[in-house]
Amino acid sequence: MIEARRLHILRAVADHRTVTAAAAALYLTPSAVSQQLAALEQETGHRLVERGAKGVRLTAAGEILLSHTNAVLAQLERAEAELAAYSSGAAGTVTVASFATGIALVVAPAVARLAESAPGIRIRVQDAEGDASLPMVLDRQVDVAVAVEYRGAPPADDPRLTYVPLYAEPFDAVVPVTHRLAGSAEVPLAELAKDPWIGPYPGNPCHDVVVLACENAGFQPRMEHSSDDFRAVVALASADAGVALVPRSALRGMELAGVVVRPVDGTAPTRRVFAAVRRGAEGHPLIRPVLDALGAAAQAQPLPV
């Protein structure tokens, strides 16, 4: 009989590619992970992983078991949801990981909604960038992620996750008031090819949006300054240190003295924000109200694309 907890460990090893990283994500020791993998191999009668200089990879038998693992774990999530519903599921804690702007825009309003509509549900919020929050869901560190599409993200049909679209928003060009394009109604990105740029660090999903938009305009942005804090990005632009693309919602309530904010000419770069849960958990009586509240909060926001 295969134990489900060992399937969790197999999936974590497949996701993280090293025993050490999988152990850290699961709050286990590397030796415990190795022992559980060995036990799983004994249960199945197959070698499931191969260790190499660059980490761990699944064997062909391991890949077969992983495909069933995703289905099994999703079904277990559904079983937990139905059992929770049977016992009413009216009270409990749901942990939500989100990037900072998402917290301000949809998570905090959702918390306020739930305080009235489902007072038995307690929300715990963790600040995490979109590329970090999805692994946190898969590793069962959090229940819900509010994340952004990015290069390398699990696709919409990933068997491990269920995605719920929330909103999409454009990036606006932020240039110093002294910039040659400050008087333009719209800013063509190609005209900024020779400017120094300010933007998020590589790995931040917004970095991918900016770089891809510039590539589509025919150039690679020369990133002179890096910060994941858009207030810092705008402050540097106001100091005439460079130009930037910033999500529209991130500019709300920000001090914009010294800069001009203009829409991008043509098709604006866009970030698409969604909520993600482990496949099968979307019907859980604690998680479903949270997803509904996030969706309602997103619909209440004026976010033209």
CSV table of C-alpha atoms in Angstrom, one decimal:
chain,number,residue,atom,x,y,z
A,1,MET,CA,0.0,0.0,0.0
A,2,ILE,CA,1.4,3.4,-1.0
A,3,GLU,CA,1.2,6.1,1.7
A,4,ALA,CA,-0.1,9.4,0.6
A,5,ARG,CA,2.5,11.4,2.6
A,6,ARG,CA,5.2,9.7,0.6
A,7,LEU,CA,3.5,10.9,-2.6
A,8,HIS,CA,3.6,14.5,-1.2
A,9,ILE,CA,7.4,14.0,-0.8
A,10,LEU,CA,7.8,12.6,-4.3
A,11,ARG,CA,6.0,15.6,-5.8
A,12,ALA,CA,8.1,18.0,-3.7
A,13,VAL,CA,11.3,16.4,-4.9
A,14,ALA,CA,10.1,16.6,-8.5
A,15,ASP,CA,9.2,20.3,-8.1
A,16,HIS,CA,12.3,21.4,-6.3
A,17,ARG,CA,14.9,19.1,-8.0
A,18,THR,CA,17.0,18.5,-4.9
A,19,VAL,CA,16.3,16.5,-1.7
A,20,THR,CA,17.6,19.4,0.4
A,21,ALA,CA,15.2,22.0,-1.2
A,22,ALA,CA,12.3,19.6,-0.9
A,23,ALA,CA,13.1,18.9,2.7
A,24,ALA,CA,13.2,22.6,3.5
A,25,ALA,CA,9.8,23.2,1.8
A,26,LEU,CA,8.2,20.3,3.7
A,27,TYR,CA,9.9,21.2,7.1
A,28,LEU,CA,11.7,17.8,7.1
A,29,THR,CA,15.3,16.9,7.3
A,30,PRO,CA,17.0,15.7,4.1
A,31,SER,CA,17.6,12.3,5.7
A,32,ALA,CA,13.9,12.0,6.4
A,33,VAL,CA,13.1,12.8,2.8
A,34,SER,CA,15.6,10.2,1.6
A,35,GLN,CA,14.2,7.6,3.9
A,36,GLN,CA,10.7,8.2,2.7
A,37,LEU,CA,11.7,8.0,-0.9
A,38,ALA,CA,13.5,4.7,-0.2
A,39,ALA,CA,10.3,3.4,1.5
A,40,LEU,CA,8.3,4.5,-1.5
A,41,GLU,CA,10.6,2.7,-3.8
A,42,GLN,CA,10.2,-0.4,-1.7
A,43,GLU,CA,6.5,-0.1,-1.7
A,44,THR,CA,6.3,0.3,-5.5
A,45,GLY,CA,9.1,-2.1,-6.3
A,46,HIS,CA,10.7,0.5,-8.7
A,47,ARG,CA,13.6,2.9,-8.6
A,48,LEU,CA,11.9,6.3,-8.7
A,49,VAL,CA,14.7,8.9,-8.5
A,50,GLU,CA,18.2,9.2,-9.8
A,51,ARG,CA,20.7,11.5,-8.1
A,52,GLY,CA,23.3,13.4,-10.1
A,53,ALA,CA,25.7,16.3,-9.8
A,54,LYS,CA,22.8,18.8,-10.7
A,55,GLY,CA,20.3,17.3,-8.2
A,56,VAL,CA,17.6,14.7,-8.4
A,57,ARG,CA,15.5,13.7,-11.4
A,58,LEU,CA,12.7,11.2,-11.7
A,59,THR,CA,13.1,7.9,-13.5
A,60,ALA,CA,10.6,6.7,-16.0
A,61,ALA,CA,8.8,4.8,-13.3
A,62,GLY,CA,8.9,7.9,-11.1
A,63,GLU,CA,7.3,10.0,-13.8
A,64,ILE,CA,4.5,7.4,-14.2
A,65,LEU,CA,3.9,7.5,-10.4
A,66,LEU,CA,4.0,11.3,-10.4
A,67,SER,CA,1.2,11.5,-13.0
A,68,HIS,CA,-0.9,9.4,-10.7
A,69,THR,CA,0.2,11.3,-7.7
A,70,ASN,CA,-1.3,14.6,-9.0
A,71,ALA,CA,-4.6,12.9,-9.5
A,72,VAL,CA,-4.5,11.1,-6.1
A,73,LEU,CA,-3.6,14.2,-4.2
A,74,ALA,CA,-6.3,16.3,-6.0
A,75,GLN,CA,-8.9,13.6,-5.0
A,76,LEU,CA,-7.7,13.7,-1.4
A,77,GLU,CA,-8.2,17.5,-1.4
A,78,ARG,CA,-11.7,16.9,-2.6
A,79,ALA,CA,-12.3,14.3,0.1
A,80,GLU,CA,-11.1,16.7,2.7
A,81,ALA,CA,-13.4,19.4,1.3
A,82,GLU,CA,-16.4,17.1,1.4
A,83,LEU,CA,-15.7,16.0,4.9
A,84,ALA,CA,-15.3,19.6,6.0
A,85,ALA,CA,-18.6,20.4,4.4
A,86,TYR,CA,-20.2,17.5,6.1
A,87,SER,CA,-19.1,18.9,9.5
A,88,SER,CA,-20.2,22.4,8.4
A,89,GLY,CA,-16.8,23.9,7.8
A,90,ALA,CA,-18.1,27.1,9.3
A,91,ALA,CA,-15.0,28.0,11.2
A,92,GLY,CA,-11.2,27.7,10.5
A,93,THR,CA,-8.1,29.4,9.3
A,94,VAL,CA,-7.1,30.0,5.6
A,95,THR,CA,-3.6,31.2,4.8
A,96,VAL,CA,-3.3,33.5,1.7
A,97,ALA,CA,0.0,34.4,0.1
A,98,SER,CA,0.0,37.5,-2.1
A,99,PHE,CA,2.3,40.1,-3.5
A,100,ALA,CA,2.0,43.5,-1.9
A,101,THR,CA,-0.2,45.3,-4.4
A,102,GLY,CA,-2.5,42.3,-4.5
A,103,ILE,CA,-2.8,42.4,-0.8
A,104,ALA,CA,-3.9,46.1,-0.9
A,105,LEU,CA,-6.1,45.7,-4.0
A,106,VAL,CA,-8.0,42.4,-3.4
A,107,VAL,CA,-6.8,40.5,-0.3
A,108,ALA,CA,-7.5,43.2,2.3
A,109,PRO,CA,-11.0,44.0,0.8
A,110,ALA,CA,-11.7,40.2,0.8
A,111,VAL,CA,-10.8,40.0,4.5
A,112,ALA,CA,-13.2,42.8,5.2
A,113,ARG,CA,-16.0,41.1,3.2
A,114,LEU,CA,-15.4,37.8,5.0
A,115,ALA,CA,-15.5,39.4,8.4
A,116,GLU,CA,-19.2,40.2,7.6
A,117,SER,CA,-20.2,37.2,5.4
A,118,ALA,CA,-18.2,34.4,7.1
A,119,PRO,CA,-17.0,35.6,10.5
A,120,GLY,CA,-15.9,32.0,11.4
A,121,ILE,CA,-13.2,32.1,8.7
A,122,ARG,CA,-9.9,33.6,9.9
A,123,ILE,CA,-7.5,34.8,7.2
A,124,ARG,CA,-3.8,34.8,7.7
A,125,VAL,CA,-1.9,36.8,5.1
A,126,GLN,CA,1.7,36.4,4.0
A,127,ASP,CA,3.5,38.8,1.7
A,128,ALA,CA,5.1,36.8,-1.2
A,129,GLU,CA,5.9,37.5,-4.8
A,130,GLY,CA,3.9,35.6,-7.4
A,131,ASP,CA,6.8,33.3,-8.3
A,132,ALA,CA,7.2,32.3,-4.7
A,133,SER,CA,3.5,31.9,-3.7
A,134,LEU,CA,2.7,29.1,-6.1
A,135,PRO,CA,5.4,26.8,-4.7
A,136,MET,CA,4.1,27.6,-1.3
A,137,VAL,CA,0.6,26.4,-2.3
A,138,LEU,CA,2.1,23.2,-3.7
A,139,ASP,CA,4.2,22.6,-0.6
A,140,ARG,CA,1.1,23.1,1.6
A,141,GLN,CA,2.7,26.1,3.3
A,142,VAL,CA,-0.4,28.2,2.4
A,143,ASP,CA,-3.9,27.5,1.1
A,144,VAL,CA,-4.3,30.2,-1.5
A,145,ALA,CA,-1.9,32.2,-3.6
A,146,VAL,CA,-2.7,35.5,-5.3
A,147,ALA,CA,-0.1,35.5,-8.1
A,148,VAL,CA,0.8,36.9,-11.5
A,149,GLU,CA,1.4,35.2,-14.8
A,150,TYR,CA,5.2,34.9,-15.4
A,151,ARG,CA,7.6,33.0,-17.5
A,152,GLY,CA,8.0,29.5,-16.2
A,153,ALA,CA,4.8,29.5,-14.2
A,154,PRO,CA,2.8,26.3,-14.1
A,155,PRO,CA,0.3,26.4,-17.0
A,156,ALA,CA,-3.4,26.9,-16.7
A,157,ASP,CA,-4.0,23.2,-17.2
A,158,ASP,CA,-1.4,22.1,-14.6
A,159,PRO,CA,-3.0,19.0,-12.9
A,160,ARG,CA,-1.7,20.2,-9.5
A,161,LEU,CA,-3.5,23.5,-9.4
A,162,THR,CA,-6.8,25.2,-10.0
A,163,TYR,CA,-6.6,28.8,-11.2
A,164,VAL,CA,-9.3,31.5,-10.6
A,165,PRO,CA,-8.8,34.7,-12.7
A,166,LEU,CA,-9.1,37.9,-10.7
A,167,TYR,CA,-8.1,40.9,-12.8
A,168,ALA,CA,-5.7,42.3,-15.4
A,169,GLU,CA,-4.1,45.7,-15.4
A,170,PRO,CA,-1.9,47.7,-17.8
A,171,PHE,CA,1.6,49.0,-17.0
A,172,ASP,CA,2.0,52.7,-17.5
A,173,ALA,CA,5.2,54.5,-18.5
A,174,VAL,CA,6.8,56.6,-15.8
A,175,VAL,CA,9.3,59.2,-17.0
A,176,PRO,CA,11.0,62.2,-15.3
A,177,VAL,CA,9.2,65.5,-15.8
A,178,THR,CA,12.3,66.7,-17.7
A,179,HIS,CA,12.2,63.8,-20.1
A,180,ARG,CA,11.8,64.5,-23.9
A,181,LEU,CA,8.5,62.5,-24.0
A,182,ALA,CA,7.0,64.0,-20.8
A,183,GLY,CA,4.6,66.1,-22.9
A,184,SER,CA,3.4,63.2,-25.0
A,185,ALA,CA,-0.2,61.9,-24.6
A,186,GLU,CA,1.2,58.3,-24.9
A,187,VAL,CA,4.7,56.9,-24.8
A,188,PRO,CA,6.0,54.6,-27.6
A,189,LEU,CA,8.2,52.1,-25.9
A,190,ALA,CA,10.6,52.0,-28.9
A,191,GLU,CA,11.4,55.6,-28.1
A,192,LEU,CA,12.8,54.6,-24.7
A,193,ALA,CA,15.4,52.1,-26.2
A,194,LYS,CA,18.4,54.2,-25.4
A,195,ASP,CA,17.2,55.4,-21.9
A,196,PRO,CA,18.5,53.9,-18.6
A,197,TRP,CA,15.8,51.8,-17.0
A,198,ILE,CA,14.6,51.2,-13.4
A,199,GLY,CA,12.7,48.0,-12.7
A,200,PRO,CA,12.2,44.9,-10.5
A,201,TYR,CA,14.9,42.3,-10.1
A,202,PRO,CA,15.0,39.2,-12.4
A,203,GLY,CA,12.7,36.6,-10.9
A,204,ASN,CA,10.0,39.1,-10.1
A,205,PRO,CA,7.1,38.4,-12.4
A,206,CYS,CA,6.9,42.2,-13.2
A,207,HIS,CA,10.5,42.1,-14.5
A,208,ASP,CA,9.4,39.5,-17.0
A,209,VAL,CA,6.5,41.7,-18.2
A,210,VAL,CA,8.8,44.8,-18.6
A,211,VAL,CA,11.5,42.9,-20.5
A,212,LEU,CA,9.0,41.1,-22.8
A,213,ALA,CA,7.3,44.4,-23.6
A,214,CYS,CA,10.6,46.0,-24.5
A,215,GLU,CA,11.7,42.9,-26.5
A,216,ASN,CA,8.4,43.2,-28.5
A,217,ALA,CA,9.3,46.9,-29.1
A,218,GLY,CA,12.6,45.8,-30.6
A,219,PHE,CA,15.1,46.3,-27.8
A,220,GLN,CA,16.6,45.0,-24.5
A,221,PRO,CA,16.1,47.5,-21.7
A,222,ARG,CA,19.3,48.6,-20.0
A,223,MET,CA,18.5,48.1,-16.3
A,224,GLU,CA,20.6,50.6,-14.4
A,225,HIS,CA,18.7,50.4,-11.1
A,226,SER,CA,16.7,47.6,-9.6
A,227,SER,CA,14.1,47.5,-6.8
A,228,ASP,CA,11.0,45.3,-6.2
A,229,ASP,CA,9.4,48.3,-4.4
A,230,PHE,CA,7.6,50.5,-6.9
A,231,ARG,CA,7.7,53.5,-4.6
A,232,ALA,CA,11.5,53.2,-4.9
A,233,VAL,CA,11.2,52.9,-8.7
A,234,VAL,CA,9.1,56.0,-8.9
A,235,ALA,CA,11.4,57.9,-6.6
A,236,LEU,CA,14.4,57.1,-8.8
A,237,ALA,CA,12.6,58.2,-11.9
A,238,SER,CA,11.7,61.5,-10.2
A,239,ALA,CA,15.5,61.9,-9.5
A,240,ASP,CA,16.0,61.6,-13.3
A,241,ALA,CA,17.8,58.3,-12.9
A,242,GLY,CA,15.8,56.6,-15.7
A,243,VAL,CA,12.5,55.4,-17.0
A,244,ALA,CA,10.2,52.6,-15.9
A,245,LEU,CA,7.0,50.7,-16.5
A,246,VAL,CA,4.8,50.3,-13.4
A,247,PRO,CA,1.5,48.5,-12.9
A,248,ARG,CA,-1.3,51.0,-12.8
A,249,SER,CA,-2.6,49.9,-9.4
A,250,ALA,CA,0.8,50.3,-7.8
A,251,LEU,CA,0.7,54.0,-8.6
A,252,ARG,CA,-2.4,54.6,-6.6
A,253,GLY,CA,-1.9,57.0,-3.7
A,254,MET,CA,1.8,57.4,-4.6
A,255,GLU,CA,3.7,60.7,-4.5
A,256,LEU,CA,4.3,61.4,-8.2
A,257,ALA,CA,6.1,64.8,-8.0
A,258,GLY,CA,9.0,64.8,-10.4
A,259,VAL,CA,7.5,62.2,-12.8
A,260,VAL,CA,4.9,62.0,-15.5
A,261,VAL,CA,2.8,58.9,-15.9
A,262,ARG,CA,1.6,58.1,-19.4
A,263,PRO,CA,-0.1,55.2,-21.1
A,264,VAL,CA,2.0,53.1,-23.4
A,265,ASP,CA,1.3,53.7,-27.1
A,266,GLY,CA,-0.3,50.7,-28.8
A,267,THR,CA,-0.8,47.4,-26.9
A,268,ALA,CA,0.1,48.0,-23.3
A,269,PRO,CA,2.0,45.5,-21.3
A,270,THR,CA,-0.3,43.8,-18.9
A,271,ARG,CA,-0.1,41.7,-15.8
A,272,ARG,CA,-2.8,39.1,-15.2
A,273,VAL,CA,-3.6,38.2,-11.6
A,274,PHE,CA,-5.2,35.0,-10.4
A,275,ALA,CA,-5.8,33.0,-7.3
A,276,ALA,CA,-4.5,29.5,-7.2
A,277,VAL,CA,-5.3,26.6,-4.9
A,278,ARG,CA,-4.3,22.9,-4.9
A,279,ARG,CA,-6.4,21.0,-7.4
A,280,GLY,CA,-9.5,19.6,-5.6
A,281,ALA,CA,-9.4,22.2,-2.8
A,282,GLU,CA,-11.4,24.8,-4.7
A,283,GLY,CA,-14.7,23.3,-3.2
A,284,HIS,CA,-13.5,23.3,0.4
A,285,PRO,CA,-16.1,25.1,2.6
A,286,LEU,CA,-13.4,27.3,4.0
A,287,ILE,CA,-11.5,28.0,0.8
A,288,ARG,CA,-14.5,28.5,-1.5
A,289,PRO,CA,-15.7,31.6,0.4
A,290,VAL,CA,-12.2,33.1,0.3
A,291,LEU,CA,-12.0,32.6,-3.5
A,292,ASP,CA,-15.5,34.2,-3.9
A,293,ALA,CA,-14.5,37.1,-1.7
A,294,LEU,CA,-11.3,37.7,-3.7
A,295,GLY,CA,-13.3,37.6,-7.0
A,296,ALA,CA,-15.8,40.1,-5.6
A,297,ALA,CA,-13.1,42.4,-4.4
A,298,ALA,CA,-11.4,42.2,-7.9
A,299,GLN,CA,-14.7,43.0,-9.7
A,300,ALA,CA,-15.2,46.1,-7.5
A,301,GLN,CA,-11.8,47.6,-8.6
A,302,PRO,CA,-11.8,49.9,-11.6
A,303,LEU,CA,-8.9,48.3,-13.6
A,304,PRO,CA,-9.2,49.0,-17.3
A,305,VAL,CA,-6.9,47.1,-19.6
